[in-house]
């Protein structure tokens, strides 16, 4: 049941959406300027921040893209109330990504700062999925750059939002 963890952590709550420029700082993702500066230099058609809070999780999401697909970033961050839910959510995010995208390479991150983490290459997109304690971050960006070069940035996000 792939939607089980997402369903279990999204019981009751509130949500809001706003332009990314109006979102409360700090934001729980690594910016496009950091992971894909060439894409960040292009004018974007959409930059949106979403927040959903429930009894079991706080979910934050950032979406930035151009309609011509030359630049895109999607990041989803969840802080759950219980560690076992974070483990299940991490596994679900990874399984869903692998089922949805044509994957070229999956690299497990051997870094003790993460409880679990992978970097995935799909050819034109790169994805980081990581867990630290009760926090899970998934970030997909259109770039040729290696997201392994940004592990310190991902650690900082996960640590700040514990």
mmCIF file of C-alpha atoms in Angstrom:
data_model
loop_
_atom_site.group_PDB
_atom_site.id
_atom_site.type_symbol
_atom_site.label_atom_id
_atom_site.label_comp_id
_atom_site.label_asym_id
_atom_site.label_seq_id
_atom_site.Cartn_x
_atom_site.Cartn_y
_atom_site.Cartn_z
ATOM 1 C CA UNK A 1 0.000 0.000 0.000
ATOM 2 C CA UNK A 2 2.101 2.860 -1.311
ATOM 3 C CA UNK A 3 -0.211 5.651 -0.230
ATOM 4 C CA UNK A 4 -0.478 4.306 3.299
ATOM 5 C CA UNK A 5 2.221 6.415 4.943
ATOM 6 C CA UNK A 6 1.131 9.613 3.175
ATOM 7 C CA UNK A 7 -2.488 8.954 4.134
ATOM 8 C CA UNK A 8 -1.565 8.074 7.706
ATOM 9 C CA UNK A 9 0.404 11.277 8.228
ATOM 10 C CA UNK A 10 -2.134 13.623 6.640
ATOM 11 C CA UNK A 11 -5.120 13.150 8.939
ATOM 12 C CA UNK A 12 -6.884 16.448 9.751
ATOM 13 C CA UNK A 13 -5.202 19.806 9.486
ATOM 14 C CA UNK A 14 -4.904 23.072 7.630
ATOM 15 C CA UNK A 15 -3.166 24.168 4.466
ATOM 16 C CA UNK A 16 -2.112 27.307 2.663
ATOM 17 C CA UNK A 17 -0.468 28.267 -0.619
ATOM 18 C CA UNK A 18 1.374 31.452 -1.554
ATOM 19 C CA UNK A 19 4.014 32.818 -3.917
ATOM 20 C CA UNK A 20 7.469 31.620 -2.873
ATOM 21 C CA UNK A 21 8.518 35.253 -2.369
ATOM 22 C CA UNK A 22 5.896 35.549 0.428
ATOM 23 C CA UNK A 23 6.851 32.298 2.183
ATOM 24 C CA UNK A 24 8.134 32.435 5.768
ATOM 25 C CA UNK A 25 11.902 32.146 6.121
ATOM 26 C CA UNK A 26 13.871 29.976 6.537
ATOM 27 C CA UNK A 27 12.616 27.565 3.893
ATOM 28 C CA UNK A 28 13.104 23.793 4.214
ATOM 29 C CA UNK A 29 14.879 23.123 0.926
ATOM 30 C CA UNK A 30 18.156 23.780 -0.879
ATOM 31 C CA UNK A 31 17.582 26.669 -3.284
ATOM 32 C CA UNK A 32 17.708 26.390 -7.052
ATOM 33 C CA UNK A 33 20.497 28.973 -6.971
ATOM 34 C CA UNK A 34 22.614 26.490 -4.994
ATOM 35 C CA UNK A 35 21.857 23.234 -6.832
ATOM 36 C CA UNK A 36 21.194 24.532 -10.362
ATOM 37 C CA UNK A 37 22.503 28.083 -10.796
ATOM 38 C CA UNK A 38 22.211 27.910 -14.593
ATOM 39 C CA UNK A 39 18.479 27.144 -14.280
ATOM 40 C CA UNK A 40 17.981 29.718 -11.526
ATOM 41 C CA UNK A 41 19.267 32.420 -13.852
ATOM 42 C CA UNK A 42 16.303 31.826 -16.190
ATOM 43 C CA UNK A 43 13.019 33.653 -15.578
ATOM 44 C CA UNK A 44 10.568 31.235 -13.959
ATOM 45 C CA UNK A 45 6.881 30.901 -14.816
ATOM 46 C CA UNK A 46 5.898 29.697 -11.356
ATOM 47 C CA UNK A 47 7.372 29.783 -7.842
ATOM 48 C CA UNK A 48 4.954 28.486 -5.221
ATOM 49 C CA UNK A 49 5.148 27.563 -1.542
ATOM 50 C CA UNK A 50 2.600 25.229 0.064
ATOM 51 C CA UNK A 51 2.209 24.296 3.689
ATOM 52 C CA UNK A 52 -0.022 21.634 5.202
ATOM 53 C CA UNK A 53 -0.222 20.917 8.908
ATOM 54 C CA UNK A 54 -1.979 17.968 10.477
ATOM 55 C CA UNK A 55 -2.022 15.987 13.688
ATOM 56 C CA UNK A 56 0.801 13.728 12.549
ATOM 57 C CA UNK A 57 2.907 15.837 10.171
ATOM 58 C CA UNK A 58 3.953 19.277 9.052
ATOM 59 C CA UNK A 59 4.439 19.256 5.262
ATOM 60 C CA UNK A 60 6.087 22.063 3.302
ATOM 61 C CA UNK A 61 6.523 22.116 -0.434
ATOM 62 C CA UNK A 62 8.301 24.352 -2.935
ATOM 63 C CA UNK A 63 7.665 24.240 -6.670
ATOM 64 C CA UNK A 64 9.561 26.334 -9.221
ATOM 65 C CA UNK A 65 9.456 25.808 -12.982
ATOM 66 C CA UNK A 66 9.358 27.136 -16.506
ATOM 67 C CA UNK A 67 6.694 25.894 -18.901
ATOM 68 C CA UNK A 68 9.382 24.953 -21.448
ATOM 69 C CA UNK A 69 10.942 22.602 -18.848
ATOM 70 C CA UNK A 70 14.371 24.259 -19.028
ATOM 71 C CA UNK A 71 14.242 24.851 -15.295
ATOM 72 C CA UNK A 72 12.376 23.053 -12.531
ATOM 73 C CA UNK A 73 12.689 22.279 -8.859
ATOM 74 C CA UNK A 74 10.264 20.497 -6.567
ATOM 75 C CA UNK A 75 10.971 19.977 -2.900
ATOM 76 C CA UNK A 76 8.818 18.326 -0.285
ATOM 77 C CA UNK A 77 9.725 18.415 3.386
ATOM 78 C CA UNK A 78 7.885 16.552 6.148
ATOM 79 C CA UNK A 79 8.409 16.546 9.885
ATOM 80 C CA UNK A 80 6.345 13.765 11.430
ATOM 81 C CA UNK A 81 5.448 13.188 15.071
ATOM 82 C CA UNK A 82 6.936 9.672 15.276
ATOM 83 C CA UNK A 83 10.182 8.255 13.854
ATOM 84 C CA UNK A 84 8.518 5.103 12.519
ATOM 85 C CA UNK A 85 6.315 7.328 10.335
ATOM 86 C CA UNK A 86 9.420 9.059 8.936
ATOM 87 C CA UNK A 87 10.952 5.697 8.042
ATOM 88 C CA UNK A 88 7.745 4.632 6.267
ATOM 89 C CA UNK A 89 7.405 7.982 4.485
ATOM 90 C CA UNK A 90 11.023 7.826 3.284
ATOM 91 C CA UNK A 91 10.496 4.322 1.867
ATOM 92 C CA UNK A 92 7.240 5.392 0.220
ATOM 93 C CA UNK A 93 8.768 8.498 -1.381
ATOM 94 C CA UNK A 94 11.648 6.415 -2.736
ATOM 95 C CA UNK A 95 9.378 3.652 -4.073
ATOM 96 C CA UNK A 96 7.008 6.144 -5.714
ATOM 97 C CA UNK A 97 9.887 7.990 -7.376
ATOM 98 C CA UNK A 98 11.420 4.769 -8.690
ATOM 99 C CA UNK A 99 8.017 3.672 -10.024
ATOM 100 C CA UNK A 100 7.331 7.025 -11.724
ATOM 101 C CA UNK A 101 10.662 8.042 -13.275
ATOM 102 C CA UNK A 102 13.024 6.296 -15.685
ATOM 103 C CA UNK A 103 16.020 5.933 -13.433
ATOM 104 C CA UNK A 104 19.596 5.840 -14.709
ATOM 105 C CA UNK A 105 21.352 5.444 -11.362
ATOM 106 C CA UNK A 106 20.512 5.211 -7.643
ATOM 107 C CA UNK A 107 23.316 5.919 -5.183
ATOM 108 C CA UNK A 108 22.922 5.300 -1.490
ATOM 109 C CA UNK A 109 24.488 8.047 0.563
ATOM 110 C CA UNK A 110 27.065 6.605 2.953
ATOM 111 C CA UNK A 111 27.087 9.558 5.329
ATOM 112 C CA UNK A 112 26.368 8.963 9.010
ATOM 113 C CA UNK A 113 24.674 12.361 9.337
ATOM 114 C CA UNK A 114 21.629 10.866 7.568
ATOM 115 C CA UNK A 115 19.538 8.000 8.879
ATOM 116 C CA UNK A 116 18.710 7.153 5.261
ATOM 117 C CA UNK A 117 19.501 8.946 1.993
ATOM 118 C CA UNK A 118 19.826 8.386 -1.746
ATOM 119 C CA UNK A 119 20.713 10.462 -4.785
ATOM 120 C CA UNK A 120 18.945 9.439 -7.988
ATOM 121 C CA UNK A 121 19.874 10.337 -11.569
ATOM 122 C CA UNK A 122 17.170 10.227 -14.263
ATOM 123 C CA UNK A 123 19.267 11.759 -17.028
ATOM 124 C CA UNK A 124 17.867 15.293 -17.074
ATOM 125 C CA UNK A 125 16.766 15.390 -13.447
ATOM 126 C CA UNK A 126 18.465 14.637 -10.158
ATOM 127 C CA UNK A 127 16.684 13.751 -6.941
ATOM 128 C CA UNK A 128 17.751 13.661 -3.307
ATOM 129 C CA UNK A 129 15.636 11.799 -0.760
ATOM 130 C CA UNK A 130 16.863 11.811 2.814
ATOM 131 C CA UNK A 131 15.755 11.218 6.363
ATOM 132 C CA UNK A 132 17.168 12.462 9.634
ATOM 133 C CA UNK A 133 15.190 11.558 12.745
ATOM 134 C CA UNK A 134 11.583 12.593 12.163
ATOM 135 C CA UNK A 135 12.359 14.767 9.123
ATOM 136 C CA UNK A 136 12.147 13.641 5.475
ATOM 137 C CA UNK A 137 13.301 15.789 2.547
ATOM 138 C CA UNK A 138 12.785 15.008 -1.120
ATOM 139 C CA UNK A 139 14.161 17.415 -3.690
ATOM 140 C CA UNK A 140 14.055 16.946 -7.460
ATOM 141 C CA UNK A 141 15.796 19.430 -9.735
ATOM 142 C CA UNK A 142 16.489 19.649 -13.447
ATOM 143 C CA UNK A 143 20.269 19.930 -13.603
ATOM 144 C CA UNK A 144 23.401 18.199 -14.838
ATOM 145 C CA UNK A 145 25.115 18.826 -11.514
ATOM 146 C CA UNK A 146 25.727 16.070 -8.987
ATOM 147 C CA UNK A 147 23.562 16.449 -5.885
ATOM 148 C CA UNK A 148 26.204 14.537 -3.903
ATOM 149 C CA UNK A 149 28.082 17.850 -3.962
ATOM 150 C CA UNK A 150 25.279 19.362 -1.842
ATOM 151 C CA UNK A 151 25.049 16.837 1.003
ATOM 152 C CA UNK A 152 26.098 19.507 3.519
ATOM 153 C CA UNK A 153 23.204 21.693 2.304
ATOM 154 C CA UNK A 154 20.700 18.838 2.674
ATOM 155 C CA UNK A 155 22.047 18.019 6.160
ATOM 156 C CA UNK A 156 21.629 21.662 7.152
ATOM 157 C CA UNK A 157 17.969 21.678 6.047
ATOM 158 C CA UNK A 158 17.141 18.429 7.835
ATOM 159 C CA UNK A 159 18.976 19.482 10.998
ATOM 160 C CA UNK A 160 17.395 22.949 11.132
ATOM 161 C CA UNK A 161 13.859 21.646 10.840
ATOM 162 C CA UNK A 162 14.023 18.726 13.300
#
